[in-house]
PDB file of C-alpha atoms in Angstrom:
ATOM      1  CA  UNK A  35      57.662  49.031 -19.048  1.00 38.00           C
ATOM      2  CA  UNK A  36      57.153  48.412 -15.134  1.00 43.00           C
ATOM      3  CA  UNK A  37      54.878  51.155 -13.865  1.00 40.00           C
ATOM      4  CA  UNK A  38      57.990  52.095 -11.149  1.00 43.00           C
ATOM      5  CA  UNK A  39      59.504  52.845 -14.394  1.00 54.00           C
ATOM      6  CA  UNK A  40      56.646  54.916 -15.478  1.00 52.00           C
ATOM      7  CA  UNK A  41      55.850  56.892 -12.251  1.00 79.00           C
ATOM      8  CA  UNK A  42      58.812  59.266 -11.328  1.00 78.00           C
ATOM      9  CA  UNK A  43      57.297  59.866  -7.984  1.00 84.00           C
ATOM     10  CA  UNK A  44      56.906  56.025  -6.738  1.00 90.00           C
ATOM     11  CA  UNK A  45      61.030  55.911  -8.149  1.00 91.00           C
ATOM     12  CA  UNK A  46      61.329  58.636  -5.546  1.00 95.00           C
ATOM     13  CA  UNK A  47      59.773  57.387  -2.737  1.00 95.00           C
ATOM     14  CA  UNK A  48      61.521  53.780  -3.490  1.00 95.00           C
ATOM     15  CA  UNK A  49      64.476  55.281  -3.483  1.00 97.00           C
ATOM     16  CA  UNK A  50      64.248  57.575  -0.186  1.00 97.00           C
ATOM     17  CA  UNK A  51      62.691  54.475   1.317  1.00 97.00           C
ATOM     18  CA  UNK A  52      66.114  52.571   0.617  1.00 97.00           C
ATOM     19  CA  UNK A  53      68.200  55.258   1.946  1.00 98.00           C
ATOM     20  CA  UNK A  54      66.368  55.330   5.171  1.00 98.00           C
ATOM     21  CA  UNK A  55      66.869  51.681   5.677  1.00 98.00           C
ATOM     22  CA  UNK A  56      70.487  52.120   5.277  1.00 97.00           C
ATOM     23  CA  UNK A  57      70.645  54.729   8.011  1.00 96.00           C
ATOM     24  CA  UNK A  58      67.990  53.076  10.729  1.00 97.00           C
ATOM     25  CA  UNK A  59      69.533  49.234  10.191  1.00 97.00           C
ATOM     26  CA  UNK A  60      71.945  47.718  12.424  1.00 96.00           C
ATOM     27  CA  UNK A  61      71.762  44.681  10.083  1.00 98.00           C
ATOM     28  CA  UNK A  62      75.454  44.051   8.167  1.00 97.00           C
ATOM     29  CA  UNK A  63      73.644  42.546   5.541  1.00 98.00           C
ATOM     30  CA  UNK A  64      70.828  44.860   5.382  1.00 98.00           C
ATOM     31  CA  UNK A  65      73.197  47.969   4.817  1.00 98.00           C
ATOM     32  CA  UNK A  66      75.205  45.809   1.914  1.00 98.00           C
ATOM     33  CA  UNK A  67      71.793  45.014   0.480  1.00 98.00           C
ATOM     34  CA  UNK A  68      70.564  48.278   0.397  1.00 98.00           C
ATOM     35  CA  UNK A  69      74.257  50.043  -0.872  1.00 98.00           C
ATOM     36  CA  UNK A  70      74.515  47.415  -3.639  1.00 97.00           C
ATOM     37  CA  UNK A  71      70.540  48.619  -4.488  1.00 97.00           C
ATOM     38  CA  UNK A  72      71.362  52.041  -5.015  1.00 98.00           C
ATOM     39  CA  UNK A  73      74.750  51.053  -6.444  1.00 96.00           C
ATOM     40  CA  UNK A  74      72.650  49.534  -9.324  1.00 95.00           C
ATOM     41  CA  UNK A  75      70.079  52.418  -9.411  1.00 96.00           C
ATOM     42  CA  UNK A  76      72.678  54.898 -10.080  1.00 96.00           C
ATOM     43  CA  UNK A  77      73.385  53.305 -13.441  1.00 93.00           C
ATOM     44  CA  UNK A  78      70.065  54.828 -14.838  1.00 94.00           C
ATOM     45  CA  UNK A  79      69.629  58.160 -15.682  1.00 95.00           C
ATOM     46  CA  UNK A  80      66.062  58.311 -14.672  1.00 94.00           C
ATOM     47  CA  UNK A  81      66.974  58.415 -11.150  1.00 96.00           C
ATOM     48  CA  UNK A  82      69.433  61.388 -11.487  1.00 96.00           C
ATOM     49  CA  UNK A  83      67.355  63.979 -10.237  1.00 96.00           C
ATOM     50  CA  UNK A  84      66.119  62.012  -7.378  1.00 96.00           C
ATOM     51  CA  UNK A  85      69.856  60.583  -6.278  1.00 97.00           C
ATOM     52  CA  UNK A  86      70.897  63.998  -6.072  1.00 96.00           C
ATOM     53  CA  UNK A  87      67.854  65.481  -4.134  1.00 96.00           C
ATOM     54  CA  UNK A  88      67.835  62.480  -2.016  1.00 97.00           C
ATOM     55  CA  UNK A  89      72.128  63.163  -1.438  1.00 97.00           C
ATOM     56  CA  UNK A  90      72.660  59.921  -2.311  1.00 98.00           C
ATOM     57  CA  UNK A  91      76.073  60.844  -3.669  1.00 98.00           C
ATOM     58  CA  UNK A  92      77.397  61.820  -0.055  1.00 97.00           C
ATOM     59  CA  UNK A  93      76.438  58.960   0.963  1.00 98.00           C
ATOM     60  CA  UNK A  94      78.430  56.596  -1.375  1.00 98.00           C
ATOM     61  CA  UNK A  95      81.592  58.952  -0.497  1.00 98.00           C
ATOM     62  CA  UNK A  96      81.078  58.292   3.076  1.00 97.00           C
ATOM     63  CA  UNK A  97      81.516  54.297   2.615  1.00 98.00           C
ATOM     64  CA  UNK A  98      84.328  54.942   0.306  1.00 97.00           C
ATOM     65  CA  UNK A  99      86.460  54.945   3.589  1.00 94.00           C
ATOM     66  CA  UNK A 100      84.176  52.555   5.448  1.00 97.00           C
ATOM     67  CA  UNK A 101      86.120  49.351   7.299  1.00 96.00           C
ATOM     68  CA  UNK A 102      83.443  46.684   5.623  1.00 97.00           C
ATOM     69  CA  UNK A 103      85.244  46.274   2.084  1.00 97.00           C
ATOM     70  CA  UNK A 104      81.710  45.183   1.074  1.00 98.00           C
ATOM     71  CA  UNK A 105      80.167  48.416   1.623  1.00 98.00           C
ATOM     72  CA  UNK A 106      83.319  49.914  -0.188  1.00 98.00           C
ATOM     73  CA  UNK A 107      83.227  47.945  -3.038  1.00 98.00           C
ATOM     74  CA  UNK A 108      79.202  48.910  -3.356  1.00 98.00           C
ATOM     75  CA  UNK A 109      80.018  52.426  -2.898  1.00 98.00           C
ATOM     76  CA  UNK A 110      82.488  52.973  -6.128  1.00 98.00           C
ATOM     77  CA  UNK A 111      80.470  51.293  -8.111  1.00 98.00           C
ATOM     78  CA  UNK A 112      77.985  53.804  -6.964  1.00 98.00           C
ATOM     79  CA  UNK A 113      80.325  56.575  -7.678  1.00 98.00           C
ATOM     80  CA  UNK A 114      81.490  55.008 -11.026  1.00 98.00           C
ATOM     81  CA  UNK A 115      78.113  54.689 -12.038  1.00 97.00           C
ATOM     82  CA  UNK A 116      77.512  58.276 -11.843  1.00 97.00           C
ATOM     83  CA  UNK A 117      80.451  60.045 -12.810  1.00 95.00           C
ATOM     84  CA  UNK A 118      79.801  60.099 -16.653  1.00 92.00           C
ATOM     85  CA  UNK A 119      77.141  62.838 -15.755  1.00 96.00           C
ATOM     86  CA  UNK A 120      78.597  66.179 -15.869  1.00 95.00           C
ATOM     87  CA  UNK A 121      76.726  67.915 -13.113  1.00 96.00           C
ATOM     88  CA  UNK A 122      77.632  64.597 -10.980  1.00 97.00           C
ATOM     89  CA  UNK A 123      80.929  64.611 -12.325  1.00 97.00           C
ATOM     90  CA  UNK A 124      81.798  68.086 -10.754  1.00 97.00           C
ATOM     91  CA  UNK A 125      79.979  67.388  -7.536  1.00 97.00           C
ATOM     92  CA  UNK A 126      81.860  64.137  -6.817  1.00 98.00           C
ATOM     93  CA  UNK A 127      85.051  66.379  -7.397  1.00 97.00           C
ATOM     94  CA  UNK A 128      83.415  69.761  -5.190  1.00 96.00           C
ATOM     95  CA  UNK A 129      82.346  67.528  -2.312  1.00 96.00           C
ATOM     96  CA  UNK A 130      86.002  66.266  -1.970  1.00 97.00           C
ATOM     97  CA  UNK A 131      85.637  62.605  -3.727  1.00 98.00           C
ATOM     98  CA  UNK A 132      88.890  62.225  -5.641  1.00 98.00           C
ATOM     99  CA  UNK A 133      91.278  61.413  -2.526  1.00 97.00           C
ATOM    100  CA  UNK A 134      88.308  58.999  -1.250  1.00 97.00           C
ATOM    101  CA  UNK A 135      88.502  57.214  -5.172  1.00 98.00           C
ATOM    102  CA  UNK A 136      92.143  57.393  -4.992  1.00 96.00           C
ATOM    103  CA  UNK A 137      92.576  55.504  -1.977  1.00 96.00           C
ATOM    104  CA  UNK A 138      90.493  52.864  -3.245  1.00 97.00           C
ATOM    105  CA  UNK A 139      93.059  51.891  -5.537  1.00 96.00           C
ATOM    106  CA  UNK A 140      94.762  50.174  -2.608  1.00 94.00           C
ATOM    107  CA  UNK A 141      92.169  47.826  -1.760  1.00 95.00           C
ATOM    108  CA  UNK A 142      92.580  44.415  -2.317  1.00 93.00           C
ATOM    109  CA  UNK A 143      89.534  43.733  -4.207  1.00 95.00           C
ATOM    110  CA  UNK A 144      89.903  43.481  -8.027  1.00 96.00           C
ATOM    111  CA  UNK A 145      86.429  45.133  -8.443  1.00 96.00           C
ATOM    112  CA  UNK A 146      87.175  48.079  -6.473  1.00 97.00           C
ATOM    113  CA  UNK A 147      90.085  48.539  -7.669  1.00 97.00           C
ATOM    114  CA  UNK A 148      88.815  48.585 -11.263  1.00 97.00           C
ATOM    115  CA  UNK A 149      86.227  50.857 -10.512  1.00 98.00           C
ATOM    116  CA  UNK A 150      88.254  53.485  -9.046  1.00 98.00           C
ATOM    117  CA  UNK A 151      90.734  53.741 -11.956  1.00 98.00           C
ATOM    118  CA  UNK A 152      87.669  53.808 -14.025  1.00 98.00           C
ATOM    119  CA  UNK A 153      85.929  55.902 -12.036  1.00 98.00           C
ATOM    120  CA  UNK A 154      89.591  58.729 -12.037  1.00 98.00           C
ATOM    121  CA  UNK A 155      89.381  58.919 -15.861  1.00 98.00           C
ATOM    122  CA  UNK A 156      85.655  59.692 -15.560  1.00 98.00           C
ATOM    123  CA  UNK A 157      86.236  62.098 -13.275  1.00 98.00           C
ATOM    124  CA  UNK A 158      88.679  64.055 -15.233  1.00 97.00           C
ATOM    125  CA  UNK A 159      87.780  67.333 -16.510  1.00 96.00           C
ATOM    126  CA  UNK A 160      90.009  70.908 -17.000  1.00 96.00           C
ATOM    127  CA  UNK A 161      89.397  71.948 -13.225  1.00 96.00           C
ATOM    128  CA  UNK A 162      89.923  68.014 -11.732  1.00 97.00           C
ATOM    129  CA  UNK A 163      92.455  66.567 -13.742  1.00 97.00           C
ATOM    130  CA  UNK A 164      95.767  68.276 -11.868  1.00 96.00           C
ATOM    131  CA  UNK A 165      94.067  66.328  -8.762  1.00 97.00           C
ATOM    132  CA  UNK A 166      94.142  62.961 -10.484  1.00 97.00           C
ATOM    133  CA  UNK A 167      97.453  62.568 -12.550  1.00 97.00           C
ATOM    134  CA  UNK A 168      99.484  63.273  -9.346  1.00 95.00           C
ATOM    135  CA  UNK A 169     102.563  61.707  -9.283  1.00 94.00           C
ATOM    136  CA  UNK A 170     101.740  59.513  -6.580  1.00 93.00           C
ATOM    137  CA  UNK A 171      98.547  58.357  -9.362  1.00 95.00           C
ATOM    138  CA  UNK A 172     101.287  57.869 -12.163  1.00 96.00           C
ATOM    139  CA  UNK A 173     103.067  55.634 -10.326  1.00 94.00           C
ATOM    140  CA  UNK A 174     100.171  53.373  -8.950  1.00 94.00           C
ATOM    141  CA  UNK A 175      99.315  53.210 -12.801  1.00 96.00           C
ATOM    142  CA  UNK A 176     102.566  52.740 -13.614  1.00 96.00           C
ATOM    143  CA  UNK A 177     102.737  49.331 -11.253  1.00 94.00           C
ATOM    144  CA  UNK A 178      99.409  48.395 -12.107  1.00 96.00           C
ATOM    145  CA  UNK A 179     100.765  48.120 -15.646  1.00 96.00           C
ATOM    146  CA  UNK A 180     103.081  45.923 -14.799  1.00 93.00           C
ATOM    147  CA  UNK A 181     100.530  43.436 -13.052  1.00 93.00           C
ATOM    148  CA  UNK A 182      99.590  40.033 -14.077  1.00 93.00           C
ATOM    149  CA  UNK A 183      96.126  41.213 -13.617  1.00 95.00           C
ATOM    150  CA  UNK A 184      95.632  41.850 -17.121  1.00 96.00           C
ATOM    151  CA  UNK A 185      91.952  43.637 -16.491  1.00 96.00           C
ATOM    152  CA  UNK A 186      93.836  45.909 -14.098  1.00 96.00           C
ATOM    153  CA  UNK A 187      96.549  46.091 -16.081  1.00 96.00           C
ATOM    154  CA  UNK A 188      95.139  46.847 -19.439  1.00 97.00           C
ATOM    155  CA  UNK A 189      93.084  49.835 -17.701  1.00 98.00           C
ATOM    156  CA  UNK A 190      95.855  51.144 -16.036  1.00 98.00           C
ATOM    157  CA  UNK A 191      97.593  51.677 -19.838  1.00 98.00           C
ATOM    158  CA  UNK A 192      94.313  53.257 -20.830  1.00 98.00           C
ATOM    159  CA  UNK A 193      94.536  55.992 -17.901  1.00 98.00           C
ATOM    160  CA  UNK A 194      98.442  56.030 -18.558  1.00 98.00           C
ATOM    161  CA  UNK A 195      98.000  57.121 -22.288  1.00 98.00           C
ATOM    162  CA  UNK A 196      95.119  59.181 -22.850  1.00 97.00           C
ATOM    163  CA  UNK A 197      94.971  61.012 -19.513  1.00 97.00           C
ATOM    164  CA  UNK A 198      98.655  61.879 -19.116  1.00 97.00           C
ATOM    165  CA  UNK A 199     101.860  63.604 -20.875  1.00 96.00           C
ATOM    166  CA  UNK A 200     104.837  61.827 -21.511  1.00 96.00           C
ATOM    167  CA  UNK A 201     106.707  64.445 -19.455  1.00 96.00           C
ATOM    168  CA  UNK A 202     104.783  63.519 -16.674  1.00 96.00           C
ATOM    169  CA  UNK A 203     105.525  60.071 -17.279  1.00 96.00           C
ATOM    170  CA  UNK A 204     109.219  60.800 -17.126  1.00 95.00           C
ATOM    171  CA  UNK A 205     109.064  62.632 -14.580  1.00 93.00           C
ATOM    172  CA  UNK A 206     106.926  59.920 -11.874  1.00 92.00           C
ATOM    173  CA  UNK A 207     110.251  57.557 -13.271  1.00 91.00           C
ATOM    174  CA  UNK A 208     112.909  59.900 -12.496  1.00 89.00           C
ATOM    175  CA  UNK A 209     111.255  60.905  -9.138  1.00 87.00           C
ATOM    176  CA  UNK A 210     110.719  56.998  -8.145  1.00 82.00           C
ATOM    177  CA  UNK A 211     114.226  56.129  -9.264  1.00 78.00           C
ATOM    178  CA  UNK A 212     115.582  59.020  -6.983  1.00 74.00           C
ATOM    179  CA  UNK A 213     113.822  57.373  -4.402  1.00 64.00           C
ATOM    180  CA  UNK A 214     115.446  53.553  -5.061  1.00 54.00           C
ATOM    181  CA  UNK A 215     117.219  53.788  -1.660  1.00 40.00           C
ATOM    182  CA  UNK A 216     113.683  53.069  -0.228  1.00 35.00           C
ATOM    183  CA  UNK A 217     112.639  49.399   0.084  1.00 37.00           C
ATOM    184  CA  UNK A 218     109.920  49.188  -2.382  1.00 41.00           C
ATOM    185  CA  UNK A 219     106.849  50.262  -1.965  1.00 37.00           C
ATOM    186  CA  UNK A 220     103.905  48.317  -1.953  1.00 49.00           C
ATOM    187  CA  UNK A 221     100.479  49.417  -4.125  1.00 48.00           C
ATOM    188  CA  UNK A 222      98.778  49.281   0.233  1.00 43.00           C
ATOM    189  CA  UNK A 223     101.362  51.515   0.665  1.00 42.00           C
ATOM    190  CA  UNK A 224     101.267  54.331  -2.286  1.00 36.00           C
ATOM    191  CA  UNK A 225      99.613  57.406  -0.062  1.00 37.00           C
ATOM    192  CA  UNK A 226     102.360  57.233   2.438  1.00 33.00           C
ATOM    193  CA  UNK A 227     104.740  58.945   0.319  1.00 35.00           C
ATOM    194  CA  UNK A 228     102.588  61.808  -0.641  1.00 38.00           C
ATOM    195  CA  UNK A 229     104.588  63.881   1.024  1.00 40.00           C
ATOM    196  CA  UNK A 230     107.940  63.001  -1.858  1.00 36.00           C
ATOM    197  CA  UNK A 231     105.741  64.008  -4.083  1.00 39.00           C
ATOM    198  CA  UNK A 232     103.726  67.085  -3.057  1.00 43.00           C
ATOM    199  CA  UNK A 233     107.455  68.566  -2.516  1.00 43.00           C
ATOM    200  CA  UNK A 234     108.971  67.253  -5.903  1.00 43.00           C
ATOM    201  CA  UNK A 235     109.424  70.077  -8.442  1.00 39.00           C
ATOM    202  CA  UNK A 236     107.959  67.656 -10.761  1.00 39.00           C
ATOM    203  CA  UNK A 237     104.213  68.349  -9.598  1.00 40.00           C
TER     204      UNK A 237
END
């Protein structure tokens, strides 16, 4: 075992170290570098305590709507990384990170969009899950289903059956088929008709 490994404190000061360089650099690269670092640092629990002293989770949910897919892409994986944890779980969720995840699902990368469906079921628990199986969810998962993408497709299923109802389900058809008079919207497209479904009696 690498003494980093060994020495909690030197993990600490790595890691603060990296999240300084992401805020001073003007360098592209340098920030993608750095994101994709702590991307891959989140995956051990070791460096729990010192992600979440060092707020390295508000920083991932502030690229989540960053311009540079790159940086996007880094940042989910981030997210996804952590949200197994329980105590991360709920602070993704209290620091307003499920409409950030969810709008990664329209990206056109297949790796962020894999790690946001991934990261929604993770992210479910009793207080978060009315959040996540929205309508507007349902039916992105419904389409993804549908894709010749079978990794996307084959997760989508998963979220489809063991995170929602039937009824709900039924419900994200009937509503979309009530809308059919609309030309057909596209997966970039999804949020846009939020509105249909915040007002449907079905939510």
């Amino acid at each position: 075992m690498s003494k980093r490994q060994k020495n909690p404190r030197e993990r600490f000061s790595f890691l603060r170290e990296l999240v300084t360089e992401f805020q001073d650099t003007s360098s592209v690269d340098a920030k993608e570098q750095v994101l994709a670092n702590l991307g891959n640092f989140a995956y051990d629990p070791d460096n729990y305590i010192h992600i979440k002293e060092l707020n390295i989770v508000d920083l991932f949910l502030d690229n989540l709507e960053d311009e540079n897919k790159n940086l996007v892409e880094f940042a989910i994986g981030g997210i996804c990384n952590l949200c197994l944890d329980k105590n991360f779980k709920q602070l993704i969720y209290k620091r307003g990170g499920v409409p950030k995840v969810i709008s990664c699902l329209s990206s056109e990368r297949e790796e962020t969009v894999l790690s946001a469906i991934t990261t929604l079921m993770f992210l479910i628990y009793p207080e978060s899950k009315a959040d996540i199986t929205t309508a507007s969810v349902i039916d992105c998962m419904l389409r993804f289903k549908e894709s010749s993408n079978r990794r996307i497709s084959n997760l989508a299923s998963v979220f489809l059956q063991d995170y929602c109802t039937s009824d709900q389900i039924q419900n994200t058809r009937i509503l979309s088929s009530t809308y059919s008079t609309l030309p057909r919207i596209n997966i970039d497209d999804i949020y846009s008709i939020s509105d249909i479904y915040q007002s449907s009696k079905f939510l």
